[in-house]
Short mmCIF file of C-alpha atoms in Angstrom, two decimals:
data_model
loop_
_atom_site.label_atom_id
_atom_site.label_comp_id
_atom_site.label_asym_id
_atom_site.label_seq_id
_atom_site.Cartn_x
_atom_site.Cartn_y
_atom_site.Cartn_z
CA ILE A 1 111.95 108.39 85.94
CA LEU A 2 109.09 104.91 84.20
CA ALA A 3 115.68 111.68 83.53
CA GLY A 4 115.67 112.36 85.65
CA LEU A 5 112.12 108.24 86.10
CA ALA A 6 114.19 108.68 87.04
CA ILE A 7 112.81 108.79 86.89
CA VAL A 8 112.86 111.13 87.18
CA ALA A 9 113.68 109.81 86.41
CA VAL A 10 113.00 109.42 87.29
CA ALA A 11 113.69 111.16 83.99
CA ALA A 12 113.97 108.98 83.27
CA VAL A 13 113.09 108.73 82.04
CA LEU A 14 116.06 110.22 76.86
CA ILE A 15 115.94 113.42 74.37
CA SER A 16 117.47 113.75 71.03
CA ASP A 17 116.86 115.69 68.44
CA PRO A 18 114.81 113.72 65.60
CA GLY A 19 116.61 112.73 62.70
CA SER A 20 119.87 113.25 64.06
CA SER A 21 122.03 110.44 66.30
CA GLY A 22 125.94 110.59 67.12
CA PRO A 23 127.38 111.90 70.08
CA ASP A 24 126.04 115.47 69.50
CA SER A 25 122.59 113.95 69.78
CA SER A 26 123.60 111.93 73.38
CA LYS A 27 124.43 115.20 74.93
CA ALA A 28 121.11 116.59 73.92
CA GLU A 29 119.76 113.66 75.25
CA ALA A 30 121.70 114.62 78.84
CA SER A 31 121.14 117.90 79.19
CA VAL A 32 116.99 118.00 79.18
CA ARG A 33 117.15 114.65 80.94
CA LYS A 34 119.06 116.55 82.86
CA LYS A 35 116.68 119.14 83.03
CA HIS A 36 114.46 116.73 84.00
CA ALA A 37 116.26 115.10 86.85
CA THR A 38 116.84 117.82 88.91
CA LYS A 39 113.34 119.98 87.62
CA GLU A 40 111.79 121.17 91.21
CA PRO A 41 108.66 121.17 92.12
CA GLU A 42 106.13 123.88 92.52
CA ALA A 43 105.10 123.07 95.78
CA LYS A 44 107.98 121.94 98.32
CA ALA A 45 106.71 120.70 101.73
CA GLY A 46 109.53 121.58 104.91
CA ALA A 47 112.41 118.76 104.54
CA SER A 48 114.50 117.29 106.57
CA GLU A 49 117.52 115.38 106.22
CA ALA A 50 117.46 111.40 107.13
CA PRO A 51 119.72 109.18 107.42
CA VAL A 52 119.24 106.38 104.52
CA ARG A 53 117.75 103.54 104.93
CA GLU A 54 118.52 100.16 102.91
CA GLU A 55 114.06 99.60 102.26
CA GLU A 56 114.33 103.14 101.09
CA ALA A 57 116.95 103.35 98.00
CA GLU A 58 115.49 99.64 97.27
CA PRO A 59 112.16 98.63 95.62
CA THR A 60 109.60 95.92 97.86
CA THR A 61 110.19 92.99 94.34
CA SER A 62 106.71 91.00 95.19
CA SER A 63 103.94 91.28 92.56
CA GLN A 64 101.88 93.32 94.62
CA PRO A 65 104.25 95.51 96.71
CA ALA A 66 102.51 96.07 100.13
CA GLY A 67 102.00 100.29 99.99
CA VAL A 68 101.38 100.84 96.52
CA ALA A 69 98.67 103.39 96.24
CA PRO A 70 96.11 103.08 94.04
CA LEU A 71 97.15 102.71 90.24
CA GLU A 72 95.17 103.77 87.14
CA PRO A 73 95.58 103.64 83.38
CA PHE A 74 96.97 106.95 81.69
CA HIS A 75 97.43 106.10 77.61
CA GLY A 76 100.69 109.07 76.60
CA HIS A 77 101.15 109.29 72.07
CA LEU A 78 103.61 107.00 72.43
CA TYR A 79 103.07 104.61 75.64
CA ALA A 80 101.17 103.64 77.78
CA ALA A 81 101.40 103.31 81.83
CA GLU A 82 99.82 103.24 85.33
CA VAL A 83 99.85 106.40 87.55
CA PRO A 84 97.42 107.02 91.09
CA VAL A 85 93.87 107.32 90.96
CA GLY A 86 93.47 110.97 92.54
CA TRP A 87 96.84 112.52 91.51
CA THR A 88 96.84 116.41 89.88
CA PRO A 89 97.82 116.02 86.73
CA GLU A 90 100.32 119.10 86.79
CA GLU A 91 100.42 118.49 82.76
CA VAL A 92 99.72 116.02 80.27
CA GLU A 93 101.63 114.82 77.46
CA THR A 94 102.89 118.95 76.72
CA HIS A 95 105.35 118.83 73.96
CA PRO A 96 108.58 121.80 74.83
CA SER A 97 110.73 120.24 72.33
CA THR A 98 111.27 117.05 70.64
CA TYR A 99 110.05 114.92 73.45
CA TYR A 100 106.43 114.26 75.48
CA GLU A 101 106.23 115.00 79.37
CA SER A 102 103.36 114.75 81.80
CA HIS A 103 103.87 115.26 85.59
CA TRP A 104 101.27 114.04 88.72
CA ARG A 105 101.45 115.52 91.97
CA ASN A 106 100.12 114.08 95.41
CA PRO A 107 97.51 116.52 96.06
CA GLU A 108 97.96 115.25 99.92
CA ASP A 109 101.26 116.01 99.83
CA GLU A 110 102.47 118.70 97.26
CA ASN A 111 105.85 117.65 97.54
CA THR A 112 105.53 114.49 96.50
CA SER A 113 105.32 113.65 92.20
CA VAL A 114 105.32 111.56 89.32
CA LEU A 115 107.10 113.03 85.96
CA ILE A 116 106.76 110.75 82.96
CA ASP A 117 108.83 112.08 79.65
CA SER A 118 108.77 109.94 76.11
CA GLN A 119 110.15 110.88 73.40
CA ILE A 120 111.69 108.70 69.62
CA HIS A 121 114.92 106.74 70.59
CA THR A 122 117.62 107.94 67.21
CA ALA A 123 120.95 108.22 69.79
CA ASN A 124 123.23 106.05 69.21
CA SER A 125 123.07 104.63 72.63
CA ASP A 126 121.27 102.51 74.94
CA ALA A 127 119.45 102.89 78.74
CA VAL A 128 122.90 102.86 80.65
CA GLU A 129 125.06 105.24 78.62
CA ASP A 130 121.78 107.20 78.85
CA ALA A 131 121.55 107.26 82.36
CA GLU A 132 125.01 107.68 83.06
CA GLY A 133 125.00 111.14 80.76
CA VAL A 134 122.11 113.10 82.99
CA ARG A 135 123.73 110.95 86.15
CA GLU A 136 127.48 112.75 85.47
CA GLU A 137 125.61 116.23 84.62
CA THR A 138 123.27 116.28 88.15
CA SER A 139 125.53 115.44 89.66
CA GLN A 140 127.11 118.92 89.74
CA SER A 141 124.14 120.12 91.12
CA SER A 142 124.93 121.31 94.87
CA GLY A 143 123.82 119.05 97.67
CA TYR A 144 123.74 115.91 95.15
CA ARG A 145 123.73 112.63 96.68
CA GLU A 146 123.76 109.38 95.12
CA LEU A 147 122.38 106.97 96.80
CA ALA A 148 121.79 103.95 94.68
CA PHE A 149 122.85 103.55 90.43
CA GLU A 150 122.10 100.57 89.20
CA GLU A 151 121.44 98.61 85.93
CA THR A 152 118.12 96.08 86.08
CA THR A 153 115.07 95.40 83.69
CA LEU A 154 111.76 96.21 82.67
CA GLN A 155 109.70 93.58 80.59
CA GLY A 156 113.40 92.10 79.15
CA LEU A 157 114.57 95.11 78.60
CA GLN A 158 117.50 97.47 79.51
CA ALA A 159 117.11 99.66 82.36
CA VAL A 160 118.48 101.81 84.93
CA ARG A 161 117.27 102.42 88.30
CA TRP A 162 118.79 105.83 89.88
CA VAL A 163 118.71 107.15 93.35
CA PHE A 164 119.59 110.48 94.78
CA GLU A 165 119.08 113.13 96.50
CA VAL A 166 118.71 117.21 94.88
CA GLU A 167 117.77 120.57 96.07
CA ALA A 168 116.05 118.87 99.17
CA ASP A 169 114.44 115.89 97.93
CA ARG A 170 114.95 112.18 96.92
CA ARG A 171 114.19 111.50 93.92
CA VAL A 172 114.01 107.93 92.37
CA ASP A 173 114.36 108.04 88.14
CA TYR A 174 113.94 105.11 85.88
CA PHE A 175 115.05 104.58 82.19
CA VAL A 176 114.67 102.70 79.60
CA ILE A 177 114.37 102.28 75.88
CA SER A 178 111.21 99.88 74.34
CA CYS A 179 109.91 99.81 70.00
CA GLY A 180 112.45 102.83 70.09
CA ILE A 181 111.35 105.00 72.93
CA GLY A 182 112.76 106.70 74.89
CA PHE A 183 111.61 107.41 78.91
CA GLY A 184 111.89 108.64 81.92
CA VAL A 185 110.08 107.83 84.60
CA LEU A 186 111.02 110.35 87.56
CA GLY A 187 109.82 109.62 91.95
CA SER A 188 110.06 112.56 93.95
CA SER A 189 109.63 113.43 97.51
CA SER A 190 110.91 114.73 100.49
CA PRO A 191 113.40 112.12 102.42
CA SER A 192 111.60 111.89 105.27
CA THR A 193 108.69 110.57 103.15
CA PHE A 194 110.10 108.73 100.34
CA GLY A 195 110.36 105.07 101.63
CA ARG A 196 106.67 105.94 101.96
CA TRP A 197 106.16 106.52 98.18
CA ALA A 198 109.47 104.46 96.29
CA PRO A 199 106.67 101.55 96.08
CA THR A 200 104.24 103.56 93.92
CA PHE A 201 107.15 105.35 92.05
CA HIS A 202 108.21 101.32 91.38
CA ALA A 203 104.82 100.27 90.48
CA GLY A 204 104.62 103.02 88.14
CA TYR A 205 107.90 102.74 85.97
CA GLU A 206 107.03 98.49 85.61
CA SER A 207 103.81 99.95 83.95
CA VAL A 208 105.76 101.32 81.15
CA THR A 209 104.89 99.58 77.73
CA GLY A 210 105.55 101.17 75.08
CA ILE A 211 103.76 101.63 71.43
CA CYS A 212 105.26 99.78 68.63
CA ASP A 213 103.98 99.65 65.81
#
């Protein structure tokens, strides 16, 4: 959450008021991305706690990761990306505030979903600072459990990958800023099935490309 890629993230996934900058706008971004990161799926399957295995917290890094679901192109207002083929688009570039949000759900597993949010990034902060702000707020949520928080790159740009559990789900939220656009890509599933979908979440995040003027 491609904060909430986190993207949900995922996503992060990065909210600010256009035309403003500085600490206040950074706090606004963190506040909205927290909603992204902790957004509860409309349908929840029974999720059981499971020990965290290393492979569930680490993405596959080969050029064609094993277990990636088929992807298809998606074009948003501010970016292009690839999303799982056949997943139900529950929201497509809705514009609830200063950001756009799109959300897809796996029809065969209603507790598994991908959410991408995007907006013009005007705050005086980088992807790590944005992610840290959302992480600080989300960590106060009941049942929060952090599994990984690390700086990474996307197409040579600074990015963050954050894996955590909250609301009985396991989530990965990716944050990146590209072409002056902040993205959050949030993948969410039950702890017992997260390892199966993690490569698909990661492949979707890697496909995100900002539309540069």
